[in-house]
CSV table of N, CA and C in Angstrom, one decimal:
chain,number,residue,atom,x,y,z
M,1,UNK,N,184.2,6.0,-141.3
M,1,UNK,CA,183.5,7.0,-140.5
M,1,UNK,C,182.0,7.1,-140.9
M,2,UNK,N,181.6,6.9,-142.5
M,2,UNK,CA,180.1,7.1,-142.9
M,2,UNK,C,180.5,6.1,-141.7
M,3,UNK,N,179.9,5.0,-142.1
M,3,UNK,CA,179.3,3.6,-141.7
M,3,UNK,C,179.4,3.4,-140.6
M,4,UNK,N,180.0,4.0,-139.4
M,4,UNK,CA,179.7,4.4,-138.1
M,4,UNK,C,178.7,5.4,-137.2
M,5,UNK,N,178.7,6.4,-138.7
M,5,UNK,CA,177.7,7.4,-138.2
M,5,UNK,C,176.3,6.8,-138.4
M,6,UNK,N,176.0,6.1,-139.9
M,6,UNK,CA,175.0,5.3,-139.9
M,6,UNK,C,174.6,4.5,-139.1
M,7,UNK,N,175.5,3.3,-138.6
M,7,UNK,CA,175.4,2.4,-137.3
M,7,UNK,C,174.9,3.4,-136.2
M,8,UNK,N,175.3,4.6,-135.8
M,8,UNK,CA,174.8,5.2,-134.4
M,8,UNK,C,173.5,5.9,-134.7
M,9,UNK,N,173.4,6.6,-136.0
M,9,UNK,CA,171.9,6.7,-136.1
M,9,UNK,C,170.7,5.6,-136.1
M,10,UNK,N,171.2,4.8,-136.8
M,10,UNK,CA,170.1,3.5,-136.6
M,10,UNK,C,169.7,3.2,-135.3
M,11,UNK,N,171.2,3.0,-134.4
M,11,UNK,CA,171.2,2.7,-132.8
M,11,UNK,C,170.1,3.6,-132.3
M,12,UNK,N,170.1,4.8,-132.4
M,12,UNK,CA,169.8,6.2,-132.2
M,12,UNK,C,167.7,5.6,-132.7
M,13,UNK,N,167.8,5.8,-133.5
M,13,UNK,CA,166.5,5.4,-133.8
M,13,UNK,C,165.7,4.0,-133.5
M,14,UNK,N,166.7,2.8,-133.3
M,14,UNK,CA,165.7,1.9,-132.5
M,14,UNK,C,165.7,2.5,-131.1
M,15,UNK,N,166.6,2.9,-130.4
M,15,UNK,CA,166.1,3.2,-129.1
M,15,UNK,C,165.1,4.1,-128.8
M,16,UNK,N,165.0,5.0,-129.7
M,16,UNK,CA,163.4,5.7,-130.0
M,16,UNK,C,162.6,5.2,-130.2
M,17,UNK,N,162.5,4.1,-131.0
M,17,UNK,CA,161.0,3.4,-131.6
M,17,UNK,C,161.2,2.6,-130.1
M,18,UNK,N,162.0,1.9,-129.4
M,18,UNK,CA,161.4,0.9,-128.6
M,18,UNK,C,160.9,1.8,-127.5
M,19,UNK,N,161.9,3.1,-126.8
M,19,UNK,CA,160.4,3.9,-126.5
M,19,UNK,C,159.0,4.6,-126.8
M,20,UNK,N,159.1,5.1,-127.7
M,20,UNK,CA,157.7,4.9,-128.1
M,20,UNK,C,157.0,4.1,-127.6
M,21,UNK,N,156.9,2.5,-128.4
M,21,UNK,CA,156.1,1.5,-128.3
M,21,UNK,C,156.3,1.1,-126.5
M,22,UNK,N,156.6,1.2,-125.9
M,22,UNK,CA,156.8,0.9,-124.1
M,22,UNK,C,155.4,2.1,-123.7
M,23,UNK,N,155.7,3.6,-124.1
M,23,UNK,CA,155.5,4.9,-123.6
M,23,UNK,C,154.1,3.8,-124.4
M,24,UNK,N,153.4,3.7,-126.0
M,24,UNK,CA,152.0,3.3,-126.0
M,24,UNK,C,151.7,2.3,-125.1
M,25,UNK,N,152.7,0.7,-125.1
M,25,UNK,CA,151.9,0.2,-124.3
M,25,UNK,C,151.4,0.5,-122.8
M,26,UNK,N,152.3,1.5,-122.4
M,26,UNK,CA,152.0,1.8,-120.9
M,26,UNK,C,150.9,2.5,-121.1
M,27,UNK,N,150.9,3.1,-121.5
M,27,UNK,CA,149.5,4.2,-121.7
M,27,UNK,C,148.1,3.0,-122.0
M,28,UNK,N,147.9,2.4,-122.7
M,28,UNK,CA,147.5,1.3,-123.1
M,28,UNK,C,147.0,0.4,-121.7
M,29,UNK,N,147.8,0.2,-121.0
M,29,UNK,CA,147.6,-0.3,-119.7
M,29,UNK,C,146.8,0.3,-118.6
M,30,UNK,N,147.7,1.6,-118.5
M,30,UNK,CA,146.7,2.6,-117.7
M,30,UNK,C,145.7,2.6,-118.3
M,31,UNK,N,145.1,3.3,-119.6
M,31,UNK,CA,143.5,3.3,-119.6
M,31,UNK,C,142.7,1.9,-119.1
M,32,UNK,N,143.1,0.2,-119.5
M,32,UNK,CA,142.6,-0.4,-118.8
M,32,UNK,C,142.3,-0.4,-117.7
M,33,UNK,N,143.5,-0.3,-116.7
M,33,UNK,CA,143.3,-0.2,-115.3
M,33,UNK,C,142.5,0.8,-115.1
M,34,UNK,N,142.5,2.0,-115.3
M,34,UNK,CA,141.5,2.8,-115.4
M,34,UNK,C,140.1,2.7,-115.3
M,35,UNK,N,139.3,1.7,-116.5
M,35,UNK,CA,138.0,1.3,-116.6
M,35,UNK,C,137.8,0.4,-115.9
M,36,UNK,N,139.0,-0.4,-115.7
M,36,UNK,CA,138.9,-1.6,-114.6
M,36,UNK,C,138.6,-1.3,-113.6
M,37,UNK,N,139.1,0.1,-112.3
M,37,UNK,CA,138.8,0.4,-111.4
M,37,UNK,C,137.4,1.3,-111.4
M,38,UNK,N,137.3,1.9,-112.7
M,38,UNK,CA,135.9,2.2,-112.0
M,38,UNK,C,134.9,1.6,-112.6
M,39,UNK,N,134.6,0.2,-113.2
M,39,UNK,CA,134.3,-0.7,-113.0
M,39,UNK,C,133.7,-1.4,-111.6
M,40,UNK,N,135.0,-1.5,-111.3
M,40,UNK,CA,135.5,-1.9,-109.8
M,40,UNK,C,134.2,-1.5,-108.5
M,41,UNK,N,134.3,-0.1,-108.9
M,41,UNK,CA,133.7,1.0,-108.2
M,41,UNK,C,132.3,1.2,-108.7
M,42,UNK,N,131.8,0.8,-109.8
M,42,UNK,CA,130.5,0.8,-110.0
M,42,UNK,C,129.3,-0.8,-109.5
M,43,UNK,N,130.4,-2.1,-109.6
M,43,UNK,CA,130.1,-2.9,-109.4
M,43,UNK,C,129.8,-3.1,-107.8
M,44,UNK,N,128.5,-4.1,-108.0
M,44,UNK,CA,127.4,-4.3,-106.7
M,44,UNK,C,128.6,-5.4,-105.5
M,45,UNK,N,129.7,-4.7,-105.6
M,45,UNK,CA,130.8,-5.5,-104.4
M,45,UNK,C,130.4,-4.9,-103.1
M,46,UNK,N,130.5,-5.6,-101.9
M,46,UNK,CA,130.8,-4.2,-100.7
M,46,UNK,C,132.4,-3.9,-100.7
M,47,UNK,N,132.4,-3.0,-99.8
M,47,UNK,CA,133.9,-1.8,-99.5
M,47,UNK,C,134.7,-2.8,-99.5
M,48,UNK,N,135.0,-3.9,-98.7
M,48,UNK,CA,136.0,-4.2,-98.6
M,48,UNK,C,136.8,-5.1,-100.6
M,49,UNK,N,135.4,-5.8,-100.1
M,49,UNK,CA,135.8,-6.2,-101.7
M,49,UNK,C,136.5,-5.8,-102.9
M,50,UNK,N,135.4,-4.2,-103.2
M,50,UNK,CA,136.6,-3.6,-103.7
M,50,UNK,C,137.6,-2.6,-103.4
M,51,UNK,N,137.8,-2.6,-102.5
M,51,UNK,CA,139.3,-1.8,-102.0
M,51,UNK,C,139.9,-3.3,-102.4
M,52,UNK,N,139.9,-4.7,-102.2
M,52,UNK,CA,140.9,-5.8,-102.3
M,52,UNK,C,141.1,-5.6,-103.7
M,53,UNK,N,140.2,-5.8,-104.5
M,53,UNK,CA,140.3,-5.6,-105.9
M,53,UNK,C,140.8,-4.2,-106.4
M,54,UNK,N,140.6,-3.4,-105.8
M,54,UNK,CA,141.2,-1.6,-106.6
M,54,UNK,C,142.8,-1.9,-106.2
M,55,UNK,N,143.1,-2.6,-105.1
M,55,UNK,CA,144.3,-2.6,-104.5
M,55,UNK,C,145.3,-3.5,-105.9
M,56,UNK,N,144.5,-4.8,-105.8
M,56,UNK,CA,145.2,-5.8,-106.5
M,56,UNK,C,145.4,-5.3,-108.2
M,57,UNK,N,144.7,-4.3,-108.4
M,57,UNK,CA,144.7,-3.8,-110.0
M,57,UNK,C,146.0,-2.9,-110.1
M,58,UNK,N,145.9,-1.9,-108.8
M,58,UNK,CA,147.3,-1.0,-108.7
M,58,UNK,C,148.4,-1.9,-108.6
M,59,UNK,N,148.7,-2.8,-107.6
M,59,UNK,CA,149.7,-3.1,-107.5
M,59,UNK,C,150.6,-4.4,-108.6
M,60,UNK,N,149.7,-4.8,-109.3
M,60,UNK,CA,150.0,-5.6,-110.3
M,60,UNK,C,148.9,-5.0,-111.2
M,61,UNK,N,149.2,-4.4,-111.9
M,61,UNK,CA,148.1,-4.0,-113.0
M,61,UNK,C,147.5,-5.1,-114.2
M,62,UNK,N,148.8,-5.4,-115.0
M,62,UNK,CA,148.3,-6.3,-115.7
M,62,UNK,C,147.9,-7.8,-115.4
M,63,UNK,N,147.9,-8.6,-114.3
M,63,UNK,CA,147.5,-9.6,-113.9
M,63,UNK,C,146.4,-9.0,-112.7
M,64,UNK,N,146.3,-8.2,-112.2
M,64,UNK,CA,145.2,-7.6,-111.9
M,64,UNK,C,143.8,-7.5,-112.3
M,65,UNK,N,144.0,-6.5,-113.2
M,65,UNK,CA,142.8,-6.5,-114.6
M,65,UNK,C,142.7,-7.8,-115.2
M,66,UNK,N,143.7,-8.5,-115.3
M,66,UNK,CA,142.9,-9.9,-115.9
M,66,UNK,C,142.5,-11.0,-115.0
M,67,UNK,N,142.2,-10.8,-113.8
M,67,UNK,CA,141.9,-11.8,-113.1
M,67,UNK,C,140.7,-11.1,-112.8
M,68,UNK,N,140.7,-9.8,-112.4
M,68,UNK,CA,139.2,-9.0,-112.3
M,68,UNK,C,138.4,-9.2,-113.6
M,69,UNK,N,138.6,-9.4,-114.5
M,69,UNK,CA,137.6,-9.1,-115.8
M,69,UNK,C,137.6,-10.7,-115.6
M,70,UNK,N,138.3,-11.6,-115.6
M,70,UNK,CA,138.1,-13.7,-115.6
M,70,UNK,C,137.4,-13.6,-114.7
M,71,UNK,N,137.4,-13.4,-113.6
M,71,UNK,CA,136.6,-13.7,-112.5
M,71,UNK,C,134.9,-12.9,-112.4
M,72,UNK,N,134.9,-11.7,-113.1
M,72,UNK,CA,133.6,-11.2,-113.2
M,72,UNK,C,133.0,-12.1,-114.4
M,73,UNK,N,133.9,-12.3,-115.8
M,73,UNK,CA,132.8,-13.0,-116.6
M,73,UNK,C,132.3,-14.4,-116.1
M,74,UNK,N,133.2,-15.0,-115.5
M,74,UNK,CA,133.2,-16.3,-114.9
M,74,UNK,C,132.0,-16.7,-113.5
M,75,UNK,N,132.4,-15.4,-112.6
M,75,UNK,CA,131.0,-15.3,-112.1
M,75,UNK,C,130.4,-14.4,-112.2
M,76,UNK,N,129.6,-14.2,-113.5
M,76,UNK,CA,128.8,-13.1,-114.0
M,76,UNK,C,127.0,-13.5,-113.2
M,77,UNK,N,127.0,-14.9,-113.4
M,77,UNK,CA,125.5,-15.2,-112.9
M,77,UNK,C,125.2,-14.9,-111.7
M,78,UNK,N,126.5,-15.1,-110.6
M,78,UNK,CA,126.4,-14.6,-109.4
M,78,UNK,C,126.5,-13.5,-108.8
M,79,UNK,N,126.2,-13.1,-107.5
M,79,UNK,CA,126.0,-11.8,-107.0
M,79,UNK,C,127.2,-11.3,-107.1
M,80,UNK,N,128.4,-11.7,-106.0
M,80,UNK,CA,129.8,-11.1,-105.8
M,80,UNK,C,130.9,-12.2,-106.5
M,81,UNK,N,132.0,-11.3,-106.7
M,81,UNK,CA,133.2,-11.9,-107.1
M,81,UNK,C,133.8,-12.8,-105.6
M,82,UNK,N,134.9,-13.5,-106.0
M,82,UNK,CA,134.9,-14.1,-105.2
M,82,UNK,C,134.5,-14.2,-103.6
């Protein structure tokens, strides 16, 4: 009986820590997206541009933001993103 109750507390407590760490990374994500979109929003795009880009950050966030930030550093010299 110990060594059962131990085995379901432990259970009991990874499943805590692996939320946690999901609940940080998500949070983590959002603030990206976050600066990413208003980024987004301060950058010399026209409307439609970025509404394509605010769209593509919501709906895939994490490949989102990183194709927006590759493609701004990548064409940083030029006027607009793609």
């Amino acid at each position: 009986i110990i060594q059962t109750d131990i085995e379901s507390m432990f259970s009991n407590f990874c499943h805590i820590l692996r939320n946690m760490i999901l609940f940080i990374l998500g949070f983590l994500i959002l603030l990206v997206d976050i600066f990413a979109i208003k980024d987004i929003t301060s950058s010399r795009l026209d409307s439609l541009k970025k509404t394509l880009w605010i769209l593509f950050v919501l709906i895939v966030p994490v490949l989102g933001m990183s194709f927006y930030y590759f493609s701004k550093s990548f064409y940083s010299s030029k006027k607009d993103l793609v």
